[in-house]
Amino acid sequence: MRILSSIRCTFRATHFASFARSKFAPSSRPPATRTCSLFRLRELPVFSASYVQLAFFKNIPATTMGAGGSKNGEGEREKKKSTKKGEKETAAIATPAQQQAAEGAKESGAAADGVGYVECAVAKASEFGENEMKEVELEEKKVLVIHQNGAWSAMGAKCTHYGAPLIKGCLGNGRVRCPWHGACFNTTSGDIEDFPGLDSLPLFQVRVEGDDVIVKADKALLSNTRRTKQSVVASVEEDKRTFLIIGGGPASVVAAETLRQEGFKGRVILACRENVLPYDRIKLSKAPNLNADSILLRPAEFYSSHDIEVVLGKEATGVDKEGKKVKFSDGEEISYDKLLLATGSKPRSLPVPGFEGNVLLLRDPAQANAIATMAEGKRVVVIGTSFIGMEVAAYLCGKAASVSCIDIAAVPFERVLGTRIGKMLQGMLEEKGVEFHLNAGVKEIVVEDGKVTGVMLPSGETLSCEVVIAGVGVVPATEFLKDSGLPLSGRGEVVVDGNMCAEGDVYAAGDIARFPLPLIGDSASIGHWQLAHYHGRVAARNMGGREETYSSIPFFWTVLFGKSLRYCGHALSWDDIIFDGEPEEMKFSAFFVKDDKVLAVCSLNSDPVVSQAAELMFQGKMPSASQLRKNPKLSSHL
């Protein structure tokens, strides 16, 4: 463990009963506790005083408690006290941190023996600038300390999605953004505000004495890198409504969790078409050999403990919006008070001879596992240089006997990323032995004696192979809505407003939603993993009566041979691409510009540029193309 000068470390474990008697006896109870609900002492285990103090403040409004928030509706930020010149600066202990510690102790049921907190001076206040964060060590655990707008906070140091070090991310206005995939965490509460990921960060108490920055942490919370927000228990006596969610992706899971976290006590039903619990679908194209149980978003116990009814193998076949009922393929009808549609998309097929039944598609774990098994040692042709197609091709390098990619485009990803970046990605696969057949479509899947033997191109050339995989895009899974009377786009997307509401009590989220995107001043349908999470939360909050409007910045990434290409924003077309660095050298940032406005940013080996760009876009402070041509370093604009 790093030794810091002038470090003071103390460890205390205090018996809860004596603490409660001394602090909350009727004669000494502080005025604020008059509005609190008190637990009976005999019902509680013995806790350390460090994390029981705020257990009583369950019913105080968020503004009284100083619960954190942000621009996009996470509550009111804790008001900061100014320090007079010459006075010793002392930052108040963060109330949300105490509350989290109390909740963590209550859930663990741990006794005082061996349980408590650690308190250490971890850094010097003079080492921090304004709006700066540093990673420090406490009990050999990483903690992120933040100094912003004169206030201090301390929280978990790793993103709850895939564990990225947040110190390498971007400090925004009251929140930290992950450098890898753009998830955001409130610096006052630790709550997750943008996605991907489901859990929040643990928050620790912090204060400044003299020049010492002192962090005080519950040891149990310190050992965890994530925190699940508290939820209410269902009570049909208090709320007889039923909220029905159709779909098994991240939008559905986030929506179900958000409903409980926001206080909805009625029935929450999650109807999934697949026979597996919701899982991390984006891992399938990068590692199709994964078992479904290893990539579940939540275990079965989570849903039962949060009173979320999950029904598997339940495919919707129709919606009666007037009667407020959804019909399923098994003939059952489920009535709802409010409905969220989040059925995602399905792989597109090609209308060519031999395609049906002979080409592998990738949408679920069974299909992914079939690709991994059947392609081993075989000659493989991948139709389409989509992100899924290219990720699968990259995975098969060194496993299949050969890999060839076919696409009608001249350059992979040219329509989305431009020619230079597309050629760079193509080169990455070519270096691993992948052959490309571009400007070429597919005329026929050649099948002999029931087995695939090749793919015929329009030129008449046939690529010999035993396995064919298609990644030629997706279409919204909304066929069951064609007679519903709900507003649908020409592509079949459900048209929603900024609250993710389609009509009346029907909402839509994720791949199937066409929603207003302020960044481009128009509606869009974007099939990003991050965006589906965010849609689910916005929809759930509005379903529960808390008005919230979409305000996220789309964030996407792809991984080829361990290298991550990141992208934020949305650019269907552009006038120019401003490069900082060279794609050919595998290290660059690219700014997609139209009418002097930056619509999207892409990078490789240049973190945290895309996270910085997403935060600047979110704040409405993204520099213009003219400014970027003079200075493309985004850190100077934050």
PDB file of N, CA and C in Angstrom, residues 397-456:
ATOM      1  N   CYS A 397     -10.777 -15.939 -36.703  1.00  0.00           N
ATOM      2  CA  CYS A 397      -9.382 -15.989 -37.153  1.00  0.00           C
ATOM      3  C   CYS A 397      -8.573 -16.904 -36.233  1.00  0.00           C
ATOM      4  N   GLY A 398      -7.906 -17.880 -36.814  1.00  0.00           N
ATOM      5  CA  GLY A 398      -7.144 -18.836 -36.033  1.00  0.00           C
ATOM      6  C   GLY A 398      -7.956 -20.021 -35.564  1.00  0.00           C
ATOM      7  N   LYS A 399      -9.270 -19.967 -35.741  1.00  0.00           N
ATOM      8  CA  LYS A 399     -10.138 -21.080 -35.355  1.00  0.00           C
ATOM      9  C   LYS A 399     -10.703 -21.780 -36.589  1.00  0.00           C
ATOM     10  N   ALA A 400     -11.176 -20.998 -37.545  1.00  0.00           N
ATOM     11  CA  ALA A 400     -11.663 -21.564 -38.808  1.00  0.00           C
ATOM     12  C   ALA A 400     -10.481 -21.825 -39.735  1.00  0.00           C
ATOM     13  N   ALA A 401     -10.685 -22.718 -40.702  1.00  0.00           N
ATOM     14  CA  ALA A 401      -9.618 -22.995 -41.679  1.00  0.00           C
ATOM     15  C   ALA A 401      -9.343 -21.769 -42.534  1.00  0.00           C
ATOM     16  N   SER A 402     -10.393 -21.036 -42.879  1.00  0.00           N
ATOM     17  CA  SER A 402     -10.253 -19.789 -43.627  1.00  0.00           C
ATOM     18  C   SER A 402     -11.495 -18.954 -43.397  1.00  0.00           C
ATOM     19  N   VAL A 403     -11.345 -17.630 -43.566  1.00  0.00           N
ATOM     20  CA  VAL A 403     -12.471 -16.706 -43.400  1.00  0.00           C
ATOM     21  C   VAL A 403     -12.469 -15.729 -44.564  1.00  0.00           C
ATOM     22  N   SER A 404     -13.614 -15.630 -45.238  1.00  0.00           N
ATOM     23  CA  SER A 404     -13.786 -14.670 -46.328  1.00  0.00           C
ATOM     24  C   SER A 404     -15.004 -13.809 -46.031  1.00  0.00           C
ATOM     25  N   CYS A 405     -14.919 -12.515 -46.351  1.00  0.00           N
ATOM     26  CA  CYS A 405     -16.028 -11.589 -46.136  1.00  0.00           C
ATOM     27  C   CYS A 405     -16.508 -11.028 -47.469  1.00  0.00           C
ATOM     28  N   ILE A 406     -17.829 -10.974 -47.639  1.00  0.00           N
ATOM     29  CA  ILE A 406     -18.446 -10.438 -48.851  1.00  0.00           C
ATOM     30  C   ILE A 406     -19.299  -9.234 -48.480  1.00  0.00           C
ATOM     31  N   ASP A 407     -19.224  -8.172 -49.304  1.00  0.00           N
ATOM     32  CA  ASP A 407     -20.103  -7.034 -49.078  1.00  0.00           C
ATOM     33  C   ASP A 407     -20.286  -6.261 -50.373  1.00  0.00           C
ATOM     34  N   ILE A 408     -21.460  -5.646 -50.520  1.00  0.00           N
ATOM     35  CA  ILE A 408     -21.717  -4.852 -51.717  1.00  0.00           C
ATOM     36  C   ILE A 408     -21.012  -3.500 -51.650  1.00  0.00           C
ATOM     37  N   ALA A 409     -20.551  -3.094 -50.459  1.00  0.00           N
ATOM     38  CA  ALA A 409     -19.849  -1.821 -50.310  1.00  0.00           C
ATOM     39  C   ALA A 409     -18.426  -1.930 -50.833  1.00  0.00           C
ATOM     40  N   ALA A 410     -17.850  -0.781 -51.164  1.00  0.00           N
ATOM     41  CA  ALA A 410     -16.465  -0.745 -51.630  1.00  0.00           C
ATOM     42  C   ALA A 410     -15.489  -0.836 -50.470  1.00  0.00           C
ATOM     43  N   VAL A 411     -15.904  -0.343 -49.295  1.00  0.00           N
ATOM     44  CA  VAL A 411     -15.065  -0.334 -48.096  1.00  0.00           C
ATOM     45  C   VAL A 411     -15.954  -0.663 -46.899  1.00  0.00           C
ATOM     46  N   PRO A 412     -15.517  -1.546 -46.004  1.00  0.00           N
ATOM     47  CA  PRO A 412     -16.316  -1.833 -44.810  1.00  0.00           C
ATOM     48  C   PRO A 412     -16.576  -0.563 -43.996  1.00  0.00           C
ATOM     49  N   PHE A 413     -17.766  -0.419 -43.484  1.00  0.00           N
ATOM     50  CA  PHE A 413     -18.149   0.701 -42.605  1.00  0.00           C
ATOM     51  C   PHE A 413     -18.074   2.073 -43.269  1.00  0.00           C
ATOM     52  N   GLU A 414     -17.901   2.124 -44.576  1.00  0.00           N
ATOM     53  CA  GLU A 414     -17.709   3.417 -45.235  1.00  0.00           C
ATOM     54  C   GLU A 414     -18.881   4.364 -44.978  1.00  0.00           C
ATOM     55  N   ARG A 415     -20.087   3.840 -44.968  1.00  0.00           N
ATOM     56  CA  ARG A 415     -21.264   4.690 -44.784  1.00  0.00           C
ATOM     57  C   ARG A 415     -21.339   5.265 -43.373  1.00  0.00           C
ATOM     58  N   VAL A 416     -20.757   4.565 -42.402  1.00  0.00           N
ATOM     59  CA  VAL A 416     -20.846   4.994 -41.005  1.00  0.00           C
ATOM     60  C   VAL A 416     -19.585   5.711 -40.539  1.00  0.00           C
ATOM     61  N   LEU A 417     -18.414   5.222 -40.973  1.00  0.00           N
ATOM     62  CA  LEU A 417     -17.146   5.724 -40.447  1.00  0.00           C
ATOM     63  C   LEU A 417     -16.264   6.406 -41.482  1.00  0.00           C
ATOM     64  N   GLY A 418     -16.635   6.348 -42.733  1.00  0.00           N
ATOM     65  CA  GLY A 418     -15.804   6.958 -43.761  1.00  0.00           C
ATOM     66  C   GLY A 418     -14.778   5.988 -44.325  1.00  0.00           C
ATOM     67  N   THR A 419     -14.133   6.407 -45.409  1.00  0.00           N
ATOM     68  CA  THR A 419     -13.234   5.517 -46.153  1.00  0.00           C
ATOM     69  C   THR A 419     -11.964   5.179 -45.383  1.00  0.00           C
ATOM     70  N   ARG A 420     -11.306   6.174 -44.796  1.00  0.00           N
ATOM     71  CA  ARG A 420     -10.013   5.922 -44.147  1.00  0.00           C
ATOM     72  C   ARG A 420     -10.149   4.978 -42.955  1.00  0.00           C
ATOM     73  N   ILE A 421     -11.139   5.198 -42.124  1.00  0.00           N
ATOM     74  CA  ILE A 421     -11.324   4.328 -40.961  1.00  0.00           C
ATOM     75  C   ILE A 421     -11.769   2.945 -41.408  1.00  0.00           C
ATOM     76  N   GLY A 422     -12.644   2.888 -42.407  1.00  0.00           N
ATOM     77  CA  GLY A 422     -13.085   1.596 -42.924  1.00  0.00           C
ATOM     78  C   GLY A 422     -11.936   0.773 -43.474  1.00  0.00           C
ATOM     79  N   LYS A 423     -11.046   1.415 -44.236  1.00  0.00           N
ATOM     80  CA  LYS A 423      -9.890   0.698 -44.787  1.00  0.00           C
ATOM     81  C   LYS A 423      -8.942   0.244 -43.684  1.00  0.00           C
ATOM     82  N   MET A 424      -8.806   1.044 -42.644  1.00  0.00           N
ATOM     83  CA  MET A 424      -7.956   0.646 -41.521  1.00  0.00           C
ATOM     84  C   MET A 424      -8.493  -0.628 -40.868  1.00  0.00           C
ATOM     85  N   LEU A 425      -9.807  -0.672 -40.629  1.00  0.00           N
ATOM     86  CA  LEU A 425     -10.403  -1.855 -40.009  1.00  0.00           C
ATOM     87  C   LEU A 425     -10.309  -3.067 -40.929  1.00  0.00           C
ATOM     88  N   GLN A 426     -10.491  -2.842 -42.205  1.00  0.00           N
ATOM     89  CA  GLN A 426     -10.320  -3.928 -43.179  1.00  0.00           C
ATOM     90  C   GLN A 426      -8.897  -4.469 -43.118  1.00  0.00           C
ATOM     91  N   GLY A 427      -7.929  -3.565 -43.020  1.00  0.00           N
ATOM     92  CA  GLY A 427      -6.528  -3.978 -42.947  1.00  0.00           C
ATOM     93  C   GLY A 427      -6.223  -4.801 -41.714  1.00  0.00           C
ATOM     94  N   MET A 428      -6.892  -4.497 -40.592  1.00  0.00           N
ATOM     95  CA  MET A 428      -6.676  -5.268 -39.372  1.00  0.00           C
ATOM     96  C   MET A 428      -7.038  -6.729 -39.588  1.00  0.00           C
ATOM     97  N   LEU A 429      -8.149  -6.980 -40.285  1.00  0.00           N
ATOM     98  CA  LEU A 429      -8.563  -8.357 -40.538  1.00  0.00           C
ATOM     99  C   LEU A 429      -7.715  -9.013 -41.618  1.00  0.00           C
ATOM    100  N   GLU A 430      -7.328  -8.251 -42.622  1.00  0.00           N
ATOM    101  CA  GLU A 430      -6.489  -8.818 -43.685  1.00  0.00           C
ATOM    102  C   GLU A 430      -5.146  -9.275 -43.135  1.00  0.00           C
ATOM    103  N   GLU A 431      -4.616  -8.564 -42.159  1.00  0.00           N
ATOM    104  CA  GLU A 431      -3.355  -8.973 -41.539  1.00  0.00           C
ATOM    105  C   GLU A 431      -3.481 -10.321 -40.839  1.00  0.00           C
ATOM    106  N   LYS A 432      -4.695 -10.682 -40.453  1.00  0.00           N
ATOM    107  CA  LYS A 432      -4.942 -11.967 -39.792  1.00  0.00           C
ATOM    108  C   LYS A 432      -5.377 -13.048 -40.780  1.00  0.00           C
ATOM    109  N   GLY A 433      -5.345 -12.723 -42.069  1.00  0.00           N
ATOM    110  CA  GLY A 433      -5.640 -13.730 -43.083  1.00  0.00           C
ATOM    111  C   GLY A 433      -7.038 -13.711 -43.656  1.00  0.00           C
ATOM    112  N   VAL A 434      -7.878 -12.747 -43.260  1.00  0.00           N
ATOM    113  CA  VAL A 434      -9.239 -12.667 -43.793  1.00  0.00           C
ATOM    114  C   VAL A 434      -9.201 -12.099 -45.211  1.00  0.00           C
ATOM    115  N   GLU A 435      -9.932 -12.745 -46.127  1.00  0.00           N
ATOM    116  CA  GLU A 435     -10.029 -12.265 -47.506  1.00  0.00           C
ATOM    117  C   GLU A 435     -11.332 -11.487 -47.687  1.00  0.00           C
ATOM    118  N   PHE A 436     -11.251 -10.385 -48.429  1.00  0.00           N
ATOM    119  CA  PHE A 436     -12.431  -9.557 -48.674  1.00  0.00           C
ATOM    120  C   PHE A 436     -12.817  -9.591 -50.146  1.00  0.00           C
ATOM    121  N   HIS A 437     -14.104  -9.716 -50.381  1.00  0.00           N
ATOM    122  CA  HIS A 437     -14.672  -9.645 -51.725  1.00  0.00           C
ATOM    123  C   HIS A 437     -15.693  -8.513 -51.685  1.00  0.00           C
ATOM    124  N   LEU A 438     -15.245  -7.312 -52.072  1.00  0.00           N
ATOM    125  CA  LEU A 438     -16.061  -6.117 -51.959  1.00  0.00           C
ATOM    126  C   LEU A 438     -16.644  -5.723 -53.308  1.00  0.00           C
ATOM    127  N   ASN A 439     -17.589  -4.800 -53.267  1.00  0.00           N
ATOM    128  CA  ASN A 439     -18.357  -4.459 -54.472  1.00  0.00           C
ATOM    129  C   ASN A 439     -18.987  -5.718 -55.066  1.00  0.00           C
ATOM    130  N   ALA A 440     -19.345  -6.632 -54.186  1.00  0.00           N
ATOM    131  CA  ALA A 440     -19.881  -7.921 -54.651  1.00  0.00           C
ATOM    132  C   ALA A 440     -21.072  -8.324 -53.793  1.00  0.00           C
ATOM    133  N   GLY A 441     -22.130  -8.731 -54.444  1.00  0.00           N
ATOM    134  CA  GLY A 441     -23.286  -9.243 -53.727  1.00  0.00           C
ATOM    135  C   GLY A 441     -23.260 -10.759 -53.687  1.00  0.00           C
ATOM    136  N   VAL A 442     -24.382 -11.341 -53.364  1.00  0.00           N
ATOM    137  CA  VAL A 442     -24.524 -12.799 -53.315  1.00  0.00           C
ATOM    138  C   VAL A 442     -25.630 -13.200 -54.279  1.00  0.00           C
ATOM    139  N   LYS A 443     -25.304 -14.119 -55.171  1.00  0.00           N
ATOM    140  CA  LYS A 443     -26.295 -14.607 -56.135  1.00  0.00           C
ATOM    141  C   LYS A 443     -26.997 -15.849 -55.622  1.00  0.00           C
ATOM    142  N   GLU A 444     -26.245 -16.710 -54.935  1.00  0.00           N
ATOM    143  CA  GLU A 444     -26.835 -17.976 -54.494  1.00  0.00           C
ATOM    144  C   GLU A 444     -25.965 -18.615 -53.426  1.00  0.00           C
ATOM    145  N   ILE A 445     -26.620 -19.293 -52.490  1.00  0.00           N
ATOM    146  CA  ILE A 445     -25.920 -20.165 -51.548  1.00  0.00           C
ATOM    147  C   ILE A 445     -25.952 -21.556 -52.167  1.00  0.00           C
ATOM    148  N   VAL A 446     -24.792 -22.075 -52.503  1.00  0.00           N
ATOM    149  CA  VAL A 446     -24.712 -23.357 -53.202  1.00  0.00           C
ATOM    150  C   VAL A 446     -24.843 -24.492 -52.188  1.00  0.00           C
ATOM    151  N   VAL A 447     -25.815 -25.361 -52.423  1.00  0.00           N
ATOM    152  CA  VAL A 447     -26.082 -26.481 -51.519  1.00  0.00           C
ATOM    153  C   VAL A 447     -26.103 -27.769 -52.327  1.00  0.00           C
ATOM    154  N   GLU A 448     -25.339 -28.758 -51.875  1.00  0.00           N
ATOM    155  CA  GLU A 448     -25.309 -30.067 -52.528  1.00  0.00           C
ATOM    156  C   GLU A 448     -25.557 -31.147 -51.486  1.00  0.00           C
ATOM    157  N   ASP A 449     -26.522 -32.021 -51.775  1.00  0.00           N
ATOM    158  CA  ASP A 449     -26.883 -33.107 -50.860  1.00  0.00           C
ATOM    159  C   ASP A 449     -27.180 -32.589 -49.454  1.00  0.00           C
ATOM    160  N   GLY A 450     -27.829 -31.430 -49.393  1.00  0.00           N
ATOM    161  CA  GLY A 450     -28.232 -30.876 -48.107  1.00  0.00           C
ATOM    162  C   GLY A 450     -27.137 -30.166 -47.352  1.00  0.00           C
ATOM    163  N   LYS A 451     -25.956 -30.029 -47.957  1.00  0.00           N
ATOM    164  CA  LYS A 451     -24.842 -29.370 -47.280  1.00  0.00           C
ATOM    165  C   LYS A 451     -24.363 -28.172 -48.093  1.00  0.00           C
ATOM    166  N   VAL A 452     -23.988 -27.112 -47.396  1.00  0.00           N
ATOM    167  CA  VAL A 452     -23.454 -25.927 -48.057  1.00  0.00           C
ATOM    168  C   VAL A 452     -22.070 -26.238 -48.607  1.00  0.00           C
ATOM    169  N   THR A 453     -21.863 -25.867 -49.871  1.00  0.00           N
ATOM    170  CA  THR A 453     -20.544 -26.075 -50.487  1.00  0.00           C
ATOM    171  C   THR A 453     -19.922 -24.777 -50.980  1.00  0.00           C
ATOM    172  N   GLY A 454     -20.703 -23.696 -51.013  1.00  0.00           N
ATOM    173  CA  GLY A 454     -20.116 -22.454 -51.481  1.00  0.00           C
ATOM    174  C   GLY A 454     -21.109 -21.315 -51.558  1.00  0.00           C
ATOM    175  N   VAL A 455     -20.582 -20.136 -51.878  1.00  0.00           N
ATOM    176  CA  VAL A 455     -21.388 -18.934 -52.092  1.00  0.00           C
ATOM    177  C   VAL A 455     -21.054 -18.399 -53.473  1.00  0.00           C
ATOM    178  N   MET A 456     -22.071 -18.293 -54.324  1.00  0.00           N
ATOM    179  CA  MET A 456     -21.860 -17.808 -55.691  1.00  0.00           C
ATOM    180  C   MET A 456     -22.056 -16.298 -55.742  1.00  0.00           C
TER     181      MET A 456
END
